[in-house]
Short mmCIF file of C-alpha atoms and ligand atoms in Angstrom, two decimals:
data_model
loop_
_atom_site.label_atom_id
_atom_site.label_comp_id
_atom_site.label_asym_id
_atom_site.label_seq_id
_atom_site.Cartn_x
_atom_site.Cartn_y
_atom_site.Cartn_z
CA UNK A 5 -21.61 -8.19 26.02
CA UNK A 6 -20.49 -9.88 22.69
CA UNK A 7 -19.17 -7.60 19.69
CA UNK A 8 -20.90 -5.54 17.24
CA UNK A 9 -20.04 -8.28 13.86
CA UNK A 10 -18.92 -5.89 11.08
CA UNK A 11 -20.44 -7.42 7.65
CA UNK A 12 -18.65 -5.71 5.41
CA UNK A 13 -20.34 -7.43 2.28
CA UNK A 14 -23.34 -5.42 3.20
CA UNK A 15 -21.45 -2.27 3.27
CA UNK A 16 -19.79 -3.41 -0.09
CA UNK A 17 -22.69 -3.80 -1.55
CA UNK A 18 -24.12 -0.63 -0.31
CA UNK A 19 -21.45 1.05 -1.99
CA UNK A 20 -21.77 -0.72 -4.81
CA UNK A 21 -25.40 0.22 -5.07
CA UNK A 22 -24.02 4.06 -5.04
CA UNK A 23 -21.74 3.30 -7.72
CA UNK A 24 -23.71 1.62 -10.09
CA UNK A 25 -25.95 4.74 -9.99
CA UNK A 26 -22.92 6.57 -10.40
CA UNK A 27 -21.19 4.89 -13.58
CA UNK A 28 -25.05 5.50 -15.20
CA UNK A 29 -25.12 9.22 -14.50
CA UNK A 30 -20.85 9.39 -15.41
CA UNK A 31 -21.98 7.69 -19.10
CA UNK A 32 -24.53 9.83 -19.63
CA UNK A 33 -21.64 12.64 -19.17
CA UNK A 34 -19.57 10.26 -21.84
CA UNK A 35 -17.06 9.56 -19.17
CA UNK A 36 -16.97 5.35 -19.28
CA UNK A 37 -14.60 3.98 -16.96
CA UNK A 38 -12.45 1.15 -17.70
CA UNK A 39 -10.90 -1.49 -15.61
CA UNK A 40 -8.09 -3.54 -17.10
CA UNK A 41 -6.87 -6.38 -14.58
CA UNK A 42 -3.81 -8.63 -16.06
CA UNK A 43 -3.69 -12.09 -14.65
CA UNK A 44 -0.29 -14.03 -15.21
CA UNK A 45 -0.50 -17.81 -14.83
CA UNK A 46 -2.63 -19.71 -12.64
CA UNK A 47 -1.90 -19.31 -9.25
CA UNK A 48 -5.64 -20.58 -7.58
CA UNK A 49 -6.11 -17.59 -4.91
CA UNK A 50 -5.19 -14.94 -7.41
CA UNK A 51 -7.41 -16.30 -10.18
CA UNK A 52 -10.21 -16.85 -7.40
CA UNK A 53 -9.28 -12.62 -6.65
CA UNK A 54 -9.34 -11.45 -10.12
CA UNK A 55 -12.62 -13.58 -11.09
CA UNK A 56 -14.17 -12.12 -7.90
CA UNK A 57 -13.12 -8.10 -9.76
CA UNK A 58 -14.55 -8.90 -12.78
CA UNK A 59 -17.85 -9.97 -11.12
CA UNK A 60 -18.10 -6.64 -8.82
CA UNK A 61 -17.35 -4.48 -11.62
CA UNK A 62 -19.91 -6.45 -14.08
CA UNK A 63 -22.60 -5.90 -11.07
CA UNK A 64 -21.92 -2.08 -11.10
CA UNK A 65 -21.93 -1.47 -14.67
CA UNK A 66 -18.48 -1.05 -15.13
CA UNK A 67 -16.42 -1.93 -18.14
CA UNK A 68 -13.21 -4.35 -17.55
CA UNK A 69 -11.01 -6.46 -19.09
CA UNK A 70 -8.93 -9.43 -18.11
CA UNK A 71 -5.56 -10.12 -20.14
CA UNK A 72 -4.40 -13.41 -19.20
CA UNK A 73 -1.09 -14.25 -19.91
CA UNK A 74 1.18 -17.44 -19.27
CA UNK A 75 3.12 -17.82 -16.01
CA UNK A 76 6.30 -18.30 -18.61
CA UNK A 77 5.79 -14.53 -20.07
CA UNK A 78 8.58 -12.42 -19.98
CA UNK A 79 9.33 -9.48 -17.85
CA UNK A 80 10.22 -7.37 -20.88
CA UNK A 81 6.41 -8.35 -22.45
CA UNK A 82 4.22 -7.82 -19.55
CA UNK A 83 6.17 -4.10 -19.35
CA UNK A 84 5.36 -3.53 -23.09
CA UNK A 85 1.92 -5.08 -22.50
CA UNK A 86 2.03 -2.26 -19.31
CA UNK A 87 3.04 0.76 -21.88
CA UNK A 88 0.58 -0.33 -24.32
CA UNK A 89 -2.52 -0.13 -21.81
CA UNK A 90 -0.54 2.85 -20.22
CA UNK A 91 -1.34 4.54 -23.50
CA UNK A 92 -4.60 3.35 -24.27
CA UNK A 93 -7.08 6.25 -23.28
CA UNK A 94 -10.16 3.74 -22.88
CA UNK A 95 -8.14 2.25 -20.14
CA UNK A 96 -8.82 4.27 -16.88
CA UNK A 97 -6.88 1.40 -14.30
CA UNK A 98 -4.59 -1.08 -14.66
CA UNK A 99 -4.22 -3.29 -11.85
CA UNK A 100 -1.32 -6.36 -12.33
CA UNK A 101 -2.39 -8.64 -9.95
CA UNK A 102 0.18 -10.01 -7.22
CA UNK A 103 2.22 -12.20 -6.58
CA UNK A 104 3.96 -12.16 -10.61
CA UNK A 105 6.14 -15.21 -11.29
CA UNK A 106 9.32 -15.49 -9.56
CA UNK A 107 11.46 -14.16 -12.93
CA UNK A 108 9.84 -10.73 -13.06
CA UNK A 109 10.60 -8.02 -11.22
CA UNK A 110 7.56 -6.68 -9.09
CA UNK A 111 8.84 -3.62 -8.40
CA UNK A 112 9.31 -2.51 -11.83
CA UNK A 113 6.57 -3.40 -12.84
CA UNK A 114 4.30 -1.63 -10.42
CA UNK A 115 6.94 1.73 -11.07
CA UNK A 116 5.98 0.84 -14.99
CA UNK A 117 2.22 1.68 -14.39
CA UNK A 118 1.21 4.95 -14.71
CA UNK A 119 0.57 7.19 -11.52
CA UNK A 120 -2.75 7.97 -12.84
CA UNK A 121 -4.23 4.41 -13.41
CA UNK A 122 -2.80 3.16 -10.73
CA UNK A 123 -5.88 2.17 -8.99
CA UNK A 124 -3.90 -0.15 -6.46
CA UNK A 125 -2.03 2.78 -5.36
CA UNK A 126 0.88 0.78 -5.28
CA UNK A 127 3.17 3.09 -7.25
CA UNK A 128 5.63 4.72 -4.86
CA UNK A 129 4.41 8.27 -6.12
CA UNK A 130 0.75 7.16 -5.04
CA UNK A 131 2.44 6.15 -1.60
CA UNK A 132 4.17 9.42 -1.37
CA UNK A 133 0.98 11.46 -1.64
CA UNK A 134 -0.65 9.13 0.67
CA UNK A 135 2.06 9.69 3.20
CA UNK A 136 1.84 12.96 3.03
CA UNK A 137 -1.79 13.03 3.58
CA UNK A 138 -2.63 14.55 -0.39
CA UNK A 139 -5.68 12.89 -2.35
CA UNK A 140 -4.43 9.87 -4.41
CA UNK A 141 -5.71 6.12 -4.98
CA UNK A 142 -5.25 4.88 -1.39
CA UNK A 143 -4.48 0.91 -1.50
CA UNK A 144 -7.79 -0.96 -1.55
CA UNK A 145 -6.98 -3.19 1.25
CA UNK A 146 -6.69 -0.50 3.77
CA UNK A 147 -9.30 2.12 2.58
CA UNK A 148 -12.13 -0.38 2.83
CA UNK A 149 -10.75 -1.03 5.97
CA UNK A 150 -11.09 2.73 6.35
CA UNK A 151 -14.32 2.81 5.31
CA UNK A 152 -15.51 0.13 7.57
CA UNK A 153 -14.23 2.29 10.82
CA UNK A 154 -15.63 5.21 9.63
CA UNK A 155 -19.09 3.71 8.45
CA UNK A 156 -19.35 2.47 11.96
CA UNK A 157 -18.75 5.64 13.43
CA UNK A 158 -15.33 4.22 15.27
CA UNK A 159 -13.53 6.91 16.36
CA UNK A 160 -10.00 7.23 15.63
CA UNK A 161 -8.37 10.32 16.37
CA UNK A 162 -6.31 9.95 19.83
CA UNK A 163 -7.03 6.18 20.11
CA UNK A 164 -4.26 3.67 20.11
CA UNK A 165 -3.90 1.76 16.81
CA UNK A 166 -1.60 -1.41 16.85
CA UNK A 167 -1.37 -3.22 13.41
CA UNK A 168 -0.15 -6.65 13.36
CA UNK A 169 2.07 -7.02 9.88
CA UNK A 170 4.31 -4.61 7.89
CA UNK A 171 3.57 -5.65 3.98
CA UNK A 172 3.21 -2.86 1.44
CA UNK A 173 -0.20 -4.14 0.33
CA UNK A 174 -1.55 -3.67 3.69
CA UNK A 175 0.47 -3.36 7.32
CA UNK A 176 2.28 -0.11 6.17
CA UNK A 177 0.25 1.82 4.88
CA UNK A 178 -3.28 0.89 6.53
CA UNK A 179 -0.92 2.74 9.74
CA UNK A 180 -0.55 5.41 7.79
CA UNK A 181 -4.04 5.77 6.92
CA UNK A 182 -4.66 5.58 10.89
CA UNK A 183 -1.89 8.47 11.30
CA UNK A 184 -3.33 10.29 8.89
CA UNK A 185 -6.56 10.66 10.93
CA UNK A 186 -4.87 11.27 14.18
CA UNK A 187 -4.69 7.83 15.71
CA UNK A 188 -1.29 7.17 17.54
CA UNK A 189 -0.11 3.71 15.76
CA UNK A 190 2.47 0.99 16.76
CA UNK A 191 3.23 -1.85 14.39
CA UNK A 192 4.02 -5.43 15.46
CA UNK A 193 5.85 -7.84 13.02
CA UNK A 194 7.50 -11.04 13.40
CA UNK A 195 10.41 -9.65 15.45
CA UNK A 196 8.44 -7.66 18.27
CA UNK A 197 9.42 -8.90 21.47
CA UNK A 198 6.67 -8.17 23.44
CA UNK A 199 3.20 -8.21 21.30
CA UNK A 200 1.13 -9.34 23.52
CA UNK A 201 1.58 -6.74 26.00
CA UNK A 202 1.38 -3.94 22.91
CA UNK A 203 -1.74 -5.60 21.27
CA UNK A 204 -2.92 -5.48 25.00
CA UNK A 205 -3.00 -1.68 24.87
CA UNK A 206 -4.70 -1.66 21.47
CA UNK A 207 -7.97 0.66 20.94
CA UNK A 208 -8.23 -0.40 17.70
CA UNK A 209 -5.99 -3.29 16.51
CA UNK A 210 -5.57 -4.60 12.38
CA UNK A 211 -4.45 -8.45 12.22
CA UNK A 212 -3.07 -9.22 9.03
CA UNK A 213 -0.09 -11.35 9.26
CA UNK A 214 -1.56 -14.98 7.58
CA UNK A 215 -1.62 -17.01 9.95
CA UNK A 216 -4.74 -18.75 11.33
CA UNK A 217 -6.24 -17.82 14.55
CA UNK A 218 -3.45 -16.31 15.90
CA UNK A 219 -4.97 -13.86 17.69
CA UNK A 220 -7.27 -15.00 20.55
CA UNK A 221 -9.42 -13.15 23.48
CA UNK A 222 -6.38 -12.91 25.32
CA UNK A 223 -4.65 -10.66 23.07
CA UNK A 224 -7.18 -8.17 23.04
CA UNK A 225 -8.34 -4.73 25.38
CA UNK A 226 -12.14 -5.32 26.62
CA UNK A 227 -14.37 -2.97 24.20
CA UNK A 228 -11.28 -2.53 21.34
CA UNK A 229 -12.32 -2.40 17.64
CA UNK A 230 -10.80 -5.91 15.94
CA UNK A 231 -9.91 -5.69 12.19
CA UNK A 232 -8.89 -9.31 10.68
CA UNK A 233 -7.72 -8.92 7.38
CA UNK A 234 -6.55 -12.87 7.42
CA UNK A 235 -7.53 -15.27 5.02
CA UNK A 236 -6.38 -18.39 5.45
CA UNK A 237 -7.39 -22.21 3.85
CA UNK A 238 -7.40 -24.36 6.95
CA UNK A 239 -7.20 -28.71 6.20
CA UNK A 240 -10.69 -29.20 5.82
CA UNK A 241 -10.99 -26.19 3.43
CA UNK A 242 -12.77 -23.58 5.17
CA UNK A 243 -11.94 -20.42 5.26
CA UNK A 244 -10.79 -18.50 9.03
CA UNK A 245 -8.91 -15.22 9.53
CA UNK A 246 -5.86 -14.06 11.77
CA UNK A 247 -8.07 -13.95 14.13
CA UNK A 248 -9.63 -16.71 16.84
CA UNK A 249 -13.35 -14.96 16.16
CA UNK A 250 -15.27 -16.88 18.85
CA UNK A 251 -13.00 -15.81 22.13
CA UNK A 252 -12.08 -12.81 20.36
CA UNK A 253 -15.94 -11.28 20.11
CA UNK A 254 -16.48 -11.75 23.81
CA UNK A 255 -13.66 -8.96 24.29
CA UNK A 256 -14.31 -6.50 21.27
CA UNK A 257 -16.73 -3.79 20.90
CA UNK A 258 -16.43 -4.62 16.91
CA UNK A 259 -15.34 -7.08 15.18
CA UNK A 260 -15.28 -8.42 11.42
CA UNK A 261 -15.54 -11.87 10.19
CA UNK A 262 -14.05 -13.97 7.72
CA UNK A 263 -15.53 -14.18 5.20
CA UNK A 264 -17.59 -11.38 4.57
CA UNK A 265 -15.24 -8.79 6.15
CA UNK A 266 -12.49 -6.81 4.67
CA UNK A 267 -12.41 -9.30 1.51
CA UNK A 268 -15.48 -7.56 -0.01
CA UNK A 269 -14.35 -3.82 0.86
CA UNK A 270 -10.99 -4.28 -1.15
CA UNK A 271 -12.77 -4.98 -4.56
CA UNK A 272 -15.27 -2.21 -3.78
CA UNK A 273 -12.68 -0.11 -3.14
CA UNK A 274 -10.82 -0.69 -6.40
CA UNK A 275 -13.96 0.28 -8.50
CA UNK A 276 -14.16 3.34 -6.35
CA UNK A 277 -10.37 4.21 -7.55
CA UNK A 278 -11.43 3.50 -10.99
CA UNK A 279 -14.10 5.55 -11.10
CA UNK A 280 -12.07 8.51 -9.51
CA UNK A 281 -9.23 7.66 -12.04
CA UNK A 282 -11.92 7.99 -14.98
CA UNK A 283 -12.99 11.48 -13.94
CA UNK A 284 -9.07 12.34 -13.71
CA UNK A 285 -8.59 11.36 -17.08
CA UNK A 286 -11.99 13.50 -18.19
CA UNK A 287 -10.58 16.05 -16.83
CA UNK A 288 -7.25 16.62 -18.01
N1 GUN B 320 -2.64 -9.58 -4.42
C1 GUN B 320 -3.19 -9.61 -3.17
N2 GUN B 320 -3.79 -8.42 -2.91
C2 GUN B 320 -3.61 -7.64 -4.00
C3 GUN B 320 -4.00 -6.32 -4.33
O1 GUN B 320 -4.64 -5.59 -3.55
N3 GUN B 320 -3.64 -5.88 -5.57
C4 GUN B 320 -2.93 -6.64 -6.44
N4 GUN B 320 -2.61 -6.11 -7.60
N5 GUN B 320 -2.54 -7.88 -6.15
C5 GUN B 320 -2.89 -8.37 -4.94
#
């Protein structure tokens, strides 16, 4: 038995489907949502992400705007830039796309946005609420990835989650996520003595550490769910994930490819938060 292949570019565009129905019957209310994504220099993968945002949100119906600034702007302008779009009430998200330039401090800047556009749900009062299990903007990354177990009807309460990588954009808190519906969850990062034998255990197991095939059949519990949120530019320029698909599938029950996995779920996600943020701010 080979693995279920999760396509998660035919859930995305499932959802996106929904939502372009949705942002029709939300402007017929007069509530427009807004997108603003701010771009600084030209770093090729983030430039390939943010083109990819505008294109999902242009497909739903969805109104966005890129600002794109030089790689030599100032910390002190992309925070007033931040206030000014902070204070704009056509702006429902703001979403500064990451890495920023090595001069400007990320972490003020994401603490600069305000809570309620915050449609990366990168601010740490966002990652408070999430850890606490209260509705917020969850991180895109790890709610599609969400949304792909539970579309699939994966269960996750009681199983054993192991995620392989601790960043903030998507180890950390895609565990939380899996606490928050009951699963028990070990992480695994670059100083873990014994992965191998923890991965081994692994009902469900999330690869995203950036590095190419790193995870092969060997790795992995016969019938376990595989999640590899990898994308990485091999020699000949194709594109592969953390994870060695081919000796991989013949242990999983699921398993998503790259590309068309996770990739596609993240931007859906984000227009999902900006649509949430929009009926927020109609709201209030
Ligand atoms: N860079 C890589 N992933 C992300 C993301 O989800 N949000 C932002 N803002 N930057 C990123």
């Amino acid at each position: 038995m080979t693995a279920t292949i999760i396509y998660g570019n035919q859930l995305a565009e499932t959802l996106r489907v929904e939502m372009k129905e949705e942002i029709v019957n939300l402007k017929r209310k007069g509530i427009d949502p807004k997108l603003t994504v701010v771009l600084i220099g030209d770093h090729p993968a983030s430039k390939s992400y943010v083109s990819g945002k505008q294109k999902a949100a242009d497909y739903i119906g969805m109104d966005s705007e890129l600002i794109q600034l030089p790689a030599e702007t100032t910390e002190a302008e992309l925070l007033s830039l931040i206030d000014q779009l902070n204070q704009d009430p056509a702006v429902d998200g703001i979403l500064v796309q990451l890495p920023l330039p090595d001069h400007i401090n990320e972490q003020l800047v994401i603490e600069a946005i305000n809570p309620s556009k915050d449609v990366d749900g990168f601010h740490p009062i966002n990652i408070g609420k999430m850890m606490t299990n209260q509705d917020t903007f969850l991180p895109c990354t790890p709610y599609g990835i969400l949304t792909m177990l539970k579309l699939n009807d994966i269960d996750i309460a009681g199983k054993h989650a192991v995620v392989i990588g601790r960043s903030n954009i998507v180890g950390k808190p895609i565990g939380q996520l899996l606490l928050n519906e009951n699963a028990t969850v070990t992480y695994c990062h670059s100083k873990t003595a014994n992965m191998k034998e923890l991965v081994q255990l692994a009902d469900i197991v999330i690869v995203a550490v950036g590095r190419a095939r790193m995870i092969d059949g060997s790795y992995i519990k016969k019938g376990a769910t595989v999640i590899d949120v990898g994308i990485n530019r091999l020699d000949d320029g194709t594109l592969t994930g953390d994870v060695d698909f081919d000796s991989v599938k013949e242990q999983a029950s699921y398993l998503t490819p790259v590309p068309k996995g996770v990739g596609p779920m993240t931007i859906t996600m984000l227009l999902k938060n900006t649509i949430k943020a929009a009926i927020n701010h109609a709201q209030k």
